[in-house]
Amino acid sequence: MTDLTNKIAVVTGGNSGIGYATAQQLIKDGAKVIITGRNPKAVEEAANELGHGTLGIVSDQASLTDTDALVKKVTDTYGKVDVLFINAGVATFAPLEHLSEATYDTIMNINLKGAVFTLQRFLPLLQEGSSVIFLSSVNAYTGMANTMAYAASKAGLNSVMRTAAVELAPKGIRVNAVCPGPVKTPIFDKTGMPQEAMYSFEEAVTQKIALKRFGESGEVAKLVSFLSGPASSFITGSEYTIDGGLMLKG
């Protein structure tokens, strides 16, 4: 078990999916947690369900104004951050010929630009020995059809992570990325794919996974918790694939 007693953790997009499961795990491991999300009702409900003094803050990762307000609230409440899990993200799948500029901009503004400036704005609060984890994806590597903008945002995020790991190492701040394969989360319901196409997609992908199943949010959460704590103190600049063997070439 990771000991995060007296640690302050921020989880963006923590009201559902991997973010919510990670908030649960961090609380279990002793941390005080702040979650964010764009839907006020969802954020409030998630914070209440998590309990243990969890602070829910409505914040859109694409908005620097929202991020500045988030940082101020965390500063006023806790004055420091030990764990920053930049998890908020969106996914919309479409072939290149149907990819709109608006869709591309939305994905990039949240998944990449928003992630970069979330880290930047939180820098004054990050303590020596703190941990930053980006939620990336195996789509950064796979070249999967219909995921061009999403995949590019995650590939860019991995590059940002490596550069940040180098820049922040002198401050004693570690930066890593977690790259899940298919995981059962609400994000799959927001891809814009028809339900029938989604079922076919899930079945086809499952057959490519060595373990023949989708992952669970809680499994990713345990990896994030490990990277948050002292057991990972010599790990920075690394990308952790957690995909049930999807990337294996057999």
Short mmCIF file of C-alpha atoms in Angstrom, two decimals:
data_model
loop_
_atom_site.label_atom_id
_atom_site.label_comp_id
_atom_site.label_asym_id
_atom_site.label_seq_id
_atom_site.Cartn_x
_atom_site.Cartn_y
_atom_site.Cartn_z
CA MET A 1 0.00 0.00 0.00
CA THR A 2 1.22 3.48 -0.92
CA ASP A 3 1.41 5.82 2.08
CA LEU A 4 0.14 9.26 1.08
CA THR A 5 -0.73 10.46 4.58
CA ASN A 6 -0.82 14.27 4.80
CA LYS A 7 -0.33 14.57 1.04
CA ILE A 8 -2.48 16.94 -1.03
CA ALA A 9 -3.59 15.55 -4.39
CA VAL A 10 -5.34 17.30 -7.27
CA VAL A 11 -7.17 15.15 -9.84
CA THR A 12 -8.49 17.01 -12.87
CA GLY A 13 -11.53 15.36 -14.38
CA GLY A 14 -11.99 13.51 -11.11
CA ASN A 15 -15.77 13.30 -11.19
CA SER A 16 -15.92 10.09 -13.28
CA GLY A 17 -13.99 7.23 -14.84
CA ILE A 18 -10.27 6.88 -14.20
CA GLY A 19 -10.15 10.22 -12.40
CA TYR A 20 -12.85 9.21 -9.92
CA ALA A 21 -11.29 5.79 -9.33
CA THR A 22 -7.91 7.43 -8.77
CA ALA A 23 -9.39 9.91 -6.31
CA GLN A 24 -10.85 6.93 -4.42
CA GLN A 25 -7.47 5.18 -4.38
CA LEU A 26 -5.56 8.27 -3.28
CA ILE A 27 -8.02 8.81 -0.43
CA LYS A 28 -7.65 5.17 0.57
CA ASP A 29 -3.89 5.70 0.65
CA GLY A 30 -4.25 8.69 2.97
CA ALA A 31 -4.26 11.75 0.72
CA LYS A 32 -6.51 14.80 0.89
CA VAL A 33 -8.04 15.12 -2.58
CA ILE A 34 -9.34 17.92 -4.79
CA ILE A 35 -11.29 16.88 -7.89
CA THR A 36 -12.37 18.99 -10.84
CA GLY A 37 -14.85 18.67 -13.66
CA ARG A 38 -16.96 20.78 -15.99
CA ASN A 39 -20.41 19.67 -14.83
CA PRO A 40 -21.33 21.30 -11.50
CA LYS A 41 -23.82 18.60 -10.51
CA ALA A 42 -21.44 15.76 -11.37
CA VAL A 43 -18.59 17.39 -9.46
CA GLU A 44 -20.73 17.97 -6.38
CA GLU A 45 -22.11 14.42 -6.41
CA ALA A 46 -18.68 12.88 -6.90
CA ALA A 47 -17.13 14.92 -4.07
CA ASN A 48 -19.97 13.92 -1.74
CA GLU A 49 -19.64 10.25 -2.69
CA LEU A 50 -15.88 10.29 -2.18
CA GLY A 51 -16.26 11.91 1.24
CA HIS A 52 -13.24 12.35 3.54
CA GLY A 53 -13.29 16.10 3.00
CA THR A 54 -12.88 15.84 -0.77
CA LEU A 55 -13.06 19.27 -2.35
CA GLY A 56 -14.93 19.48 -5.66
CA ILE A 57 -14.21 22.46 -7.90
CA VAL A 58 -15.93 23.20 -11.20
CA SER A 59 -13.15 23.89 -13.70
CA ASP A 60 -12.75 23.47 -17.46
CA GLN A 61 -9.19 22.39 -18.27
CA ALA A 62 -9.44 24.21 -21.61
CA SER A 63 -9.91 27.53 -19.81
CA LEU A 64 -6.86 29.25 -18.33
CA THR A 65 -9.23 31.51 -16.39
CA ASP A 66 -10.78 28.45 -14.77
CA THR A 67 -7.35 26.97 -14.10
CA ASP A 68 -6.16 30.17 -12.42
CA ALA A 69 -9.27 30.16 -10.23
CA LEU A 70 -8.65 26.48 -9.40
CA VAL A 71 -5.08 27.16 -8.36
CA LYS A 72 -6.18 30.08 -6.19
CA LYS A 73 -8.77 27.92 -4.43
CA VAL A 74 -6.23 25.15 -3.79
CA THR A 75 -3.71 27.73 -2.59
CA ASP A 76 -6.20 29.28 -0.19
CA THR A 77 -7.33 25.88 1.12
CA TYR A 78 -4.11 23.89 1.36
CA GLY A 79 -1.19 26.08 0.26
CA LYS A 80 0.62 23.21 -1.46
CA VAL A 81 0.22 20.24 -3.81
CA ASP A 82 2.10 16.94 -3.52
CA VAL A 83 0.35 14.97 -6.28
CA LEU A 84 -0.99 16.45 -9.52
CA PHE A 85 -2.87 13.98 -11.72
CA ILE A 86 -3.69 15.76 -14.98
CA ASN A 87 -6.40 13.42 -16.11
CA ALA A 88 -9.15 15.51 -17.74
CA GLY A 89 -9.60 14.74 -21.39
CA VAL A 90 -12.04 14.23 -24.26
CA ALA A 91 -12.17 11.83 -27.18
CA THR A 92 -14.07 12.21 -30.44
CA PHE A 93 -13.39 9.67 -33.17
CA ALA A 94 -13.82 10.41 -36.86
CA PRO A 95 -11.97 9.66 -40.11
CA LEU A 96 -9.72 12.41 -41.41
CA GLU A 97 -12.14 13.49 -44.11
CA HIS A 98 -14.81 14.16 -41.46
CA LEU A 99 -12.57 15.78 -38.85
CA SER A 100 -13.74 19.34 -38.24
CA GLU A 101 -11.60 22.22 -37.06
CA ALA A 102 -13.92 22.71 -34.09
CA THR A 103 -13.49 19.08 -32.98
CA TYR A 104 -9.73 19.27 -33.44
CA ASP A 105 -9.52 22.50 -31.41
CA THR A 106 -11.70 21.13 -28.59
CA ILE A 107 -9.55 18.01 -28.24
CA MET A 108 -6.27 19.92 -28.33
CA ASN A 109 -7.45 22.69 -26.02
CA ILE A 110 -8.43 20.23 -23.30
CA ASN A 111 -6.05 17.29 -23.78
CA LEU A 112 -2.84 19.11 -24.65
CA LYS A 113 -2.91 22.89 -24.21
CA GLY A 114 -5.01 22.60 -21.07
CA ALA A 115 -2.71 19.96 -19.60
CA VAL A 116 0.40 22.06 -20.28
CA PHE A 117 -0.99 25.17 -18.62
CA THR A 118 -2.47 23.23 -15.72
CA LEU A 119 1.04 22.06 -14.90
CA GLN A 120 2.46 25.54 -15.43
CA ARG A 121 -0.08 27.21 -13.16
CA PHE A 122 0.39 24.64 -10.39
CA LEU A 123 4.19 24.88 -10.37
CA PRO A 124 4.37 27.36 -7.45
CA LEU A 125 2.40 24.90 -5.30
CA LEU A 126 4.35 21.75 -6.15
CA GLN A 127 6.64 20.67 -3.34
CA GLU A 128 10.09 19.12 -3.61
CA GLY A 129 9.46 15.39 -3.89
CA SER A 130 6.05 15.90 -5.47
CA SER A 131 4.73 13.84 -8.37
CA VAL A 132 2.99 14.90 -11.58
CA ILE A 133 1.21 12.25 -13.64
CA PHE A 134 -0.34 12.83 -17.05
CA LEU A 135 -3.09 10.54 -18.31
CA SER A 136 -2.02 9.66 -21.83
CA SER A 137 -3.13 6.70 -23.97
CA VAL A 138 -1.78 3.86 -26.09
CA ASN A 139 -3.39 5.78 -28.96
CA ALA A 140 -0.24 7.89 -28.87
CA TYR A 141 1.48 4.89 -30.51
CA THR A 142 -1.07 2.70 -32.26
CA GLY A 143 -2.02 4.62 -35.40
CA MET A 144 -5.62 3.50 -34.91
CA ALA A 145 -7.98 4.69 -37.65
CA ASN A 146 -10.39 7.51 -36.82
CA THR A 147 -8.39 8.78 -33.83
CA MET A 148 -6.10 11.32 -35.49
CA ALA A 149 -6.76 14.36 -33.29
CA TYR A 150 -7.06 12.35 -30.08
CA ALA A 151 -3.92 10.34 -30.82
CA ALA A 152 -1.97 13.48 -31.70
CA SER A 153 -3.02 15.12 -28.44
CA LYS A 154 -1.75 12.14 -26.44
CA ALA A 155 1.50 11.83 -28.40
CA GLY A 156 2.07 15.52 -27.75
CA LEU A 157 1.32 14.99 -24.08
CA ASN A 158 4.01 12.31 -23.83
CA SER A 159 6.50 14.71 -25.35
CA VAL A 160 5.46 17.43 -22.89
CA MET A 161 5.93 14.95 -20.05
CA ARG A 162 9.50 14.11 -21.05
CA THR A 163 10.49 17.77 -21.37
CA ALA A 164 8.82 18.67 -18.08
CA ALA A 165 10.61 15.78 -16.35
CA VAL A 166 13.95 17.27 -17.40
CA GLU A 167 13.04 20.86 -16.53
CA LEU A 168 11.54 20.04 -13.13
CA ALA A 169 14.09 17.47 -11.95
CA PRO A 170 16.29 20.16 -10.32
CA LYS A 171 13.26 21.14 -8.22
CA GLY A 172 12.82 17.55 -7.07
CA ILE A 173 9.55 17.19 -8.98
CA ARG A 174 8.95 13.94 -10.85
CA VAL A 175 6.81 13.79 -14.01
CA ASN A 176 5.47 10.61 -15.63
CA ALA A 177 2.69 9.47 -17.93
CA VAL A 178 0.25 6.58 -17.69
CA CYS A 179 -0.90 5.22 -21.05
CA PRO A 180 -3.96 2.99 -20.71
CA GLY A 181 -5.36 0.78 -23.40
CA PRO A 182 -9.12 0.24 -23.57
CA VAL A 183 -10.66 0.87 -20.14
CA LYS A 184 -14.35 0.81 -19.22
CA THR A 185 -15.04 4.51 -18.66
CA PRO A 186 -17.78 7.01 -19.65
CA ILE A 187 -15.44 8.55 -22.24
CA PHE A 188 -16.38 5.76 -24.65
CA ASP A 189 -19.99 6.92 -24.50
CA LYS A 190 -18.92 10.40 -25.60
CA THR A 191 -16.94 9.50 -28.72
CA GLY A 192 -19.83 10.21 -31.09
CA MET A 193 -19.93 6.62 -32.36
CA PRO A 194 -23.38 4.99 -32.82
CA GLN A 195 -24.16 2.33 -30.20
CA GLU A 196 -24.03 -0.54 -32.70
CA ALA A 197 -20.67 0.64 -34.01
CA MET A 198 -19.43 0.94 -30.43
CA TYR A 199 -20.31 -2.68 -29.66
CA SER A 200 -18.53 -3.85 -32.81
CA PHE A 201 -15.52 -1.72 -31.93
CA GLU A 202 -15.33 -3.12 -28.39
CA GLU A 203 -15.58 -6.70 -29.64
CA ALA A 204 -12.88 -6.18 -32.26
CA VAL A 205 -10.52 -4.48 -29.82
CA THR A 206 -11.06 -7.14 -27.15
CA GLN A 207 -9.84 -9.80 -29.55
CA LYS A 208 -6.56 -7.88 -29.95
CA ILE A 209 -5.91 -7.72 -26.19
CA ALA A 210 -3.80 -10.56 -24.83
CA LEU A 211 -5.91 -10.73 -21.66
CA LYS A 212 -9.13 -10.63 -23.74
CA ARG A 213 -10.87 -7.92 -21.73
CA PHE A 214 -11.03 -4.18 -21.22
CA GLY A 215 -9.28 -2.76 -18.19
CA GLU A 216 -10.95 -1.38 -15.10
CA SER A 217 -10.51 2.20 -13.89
CA GLY A 218 -9.36 0.91 -10.50
CA GLU A 219 -6.45 -0.92 -12.11
CA VAL A 220 -5.17 2.31 -13.64
CA ALA A 221 -5.77 4.10 -10.34
CA LYS A 222 -3.41 1.75 -8.51
CA LEU A 223 -0.64 2.56 -10.98
CA VAL A 224 -1.22 6.30 -10.57
CA SER A 225 -1.10 5.90 -6.79
CA PHE A 226 2.19 4.02 -7.04
CA LEU A 227 3.68 6.81 -9.15
CA SER A 228 2.40 9.32 -6.58
CA GLY A 229 4.25 7.84 -3.63
CA PRO A 230 7.73 7.23 -2.24
CA ALA A 231 8.09 3.76 -3.79
CA SER A 232 8.50 5.47 -7.19
CA SER A 233 11.00 8.09 -5.99
CA PHE A 234 13.59 7.20 -8.67
CA ILE A 235 11.11 7.22 -11.56
CA THR A 236 10.67 10.25 -13.81
CA GLY A 237 10.24 10.84 -17.52
CA SER A 238 8.64 7.43 -18.01
CA GLU A 239 5.59 6.26 -19.94
CA TYR A 240 3.71 3.37 -18.33
CA THR A 241 1.60 1.29 -20.68
CA ILE A 242 -1.29 -0.49 -18.97
CA ASP A 243 -3.22 -2.23 -21.74
CA GLY A 244 -3.66 -5.93 -20.99
CA GLY A 245 -1.14 -6.78 -23.68
CA LEU A 246 -2.76 -4.83 -26.54
CA MET A 247 0.60 -3.52 -27.72
CA LEU A 248 2.26 -6.95 -27.81
CA LYS A 249 3.25 -8.09 -31.27
CA GLY A 250 2.65 -11.84 -31.44
#
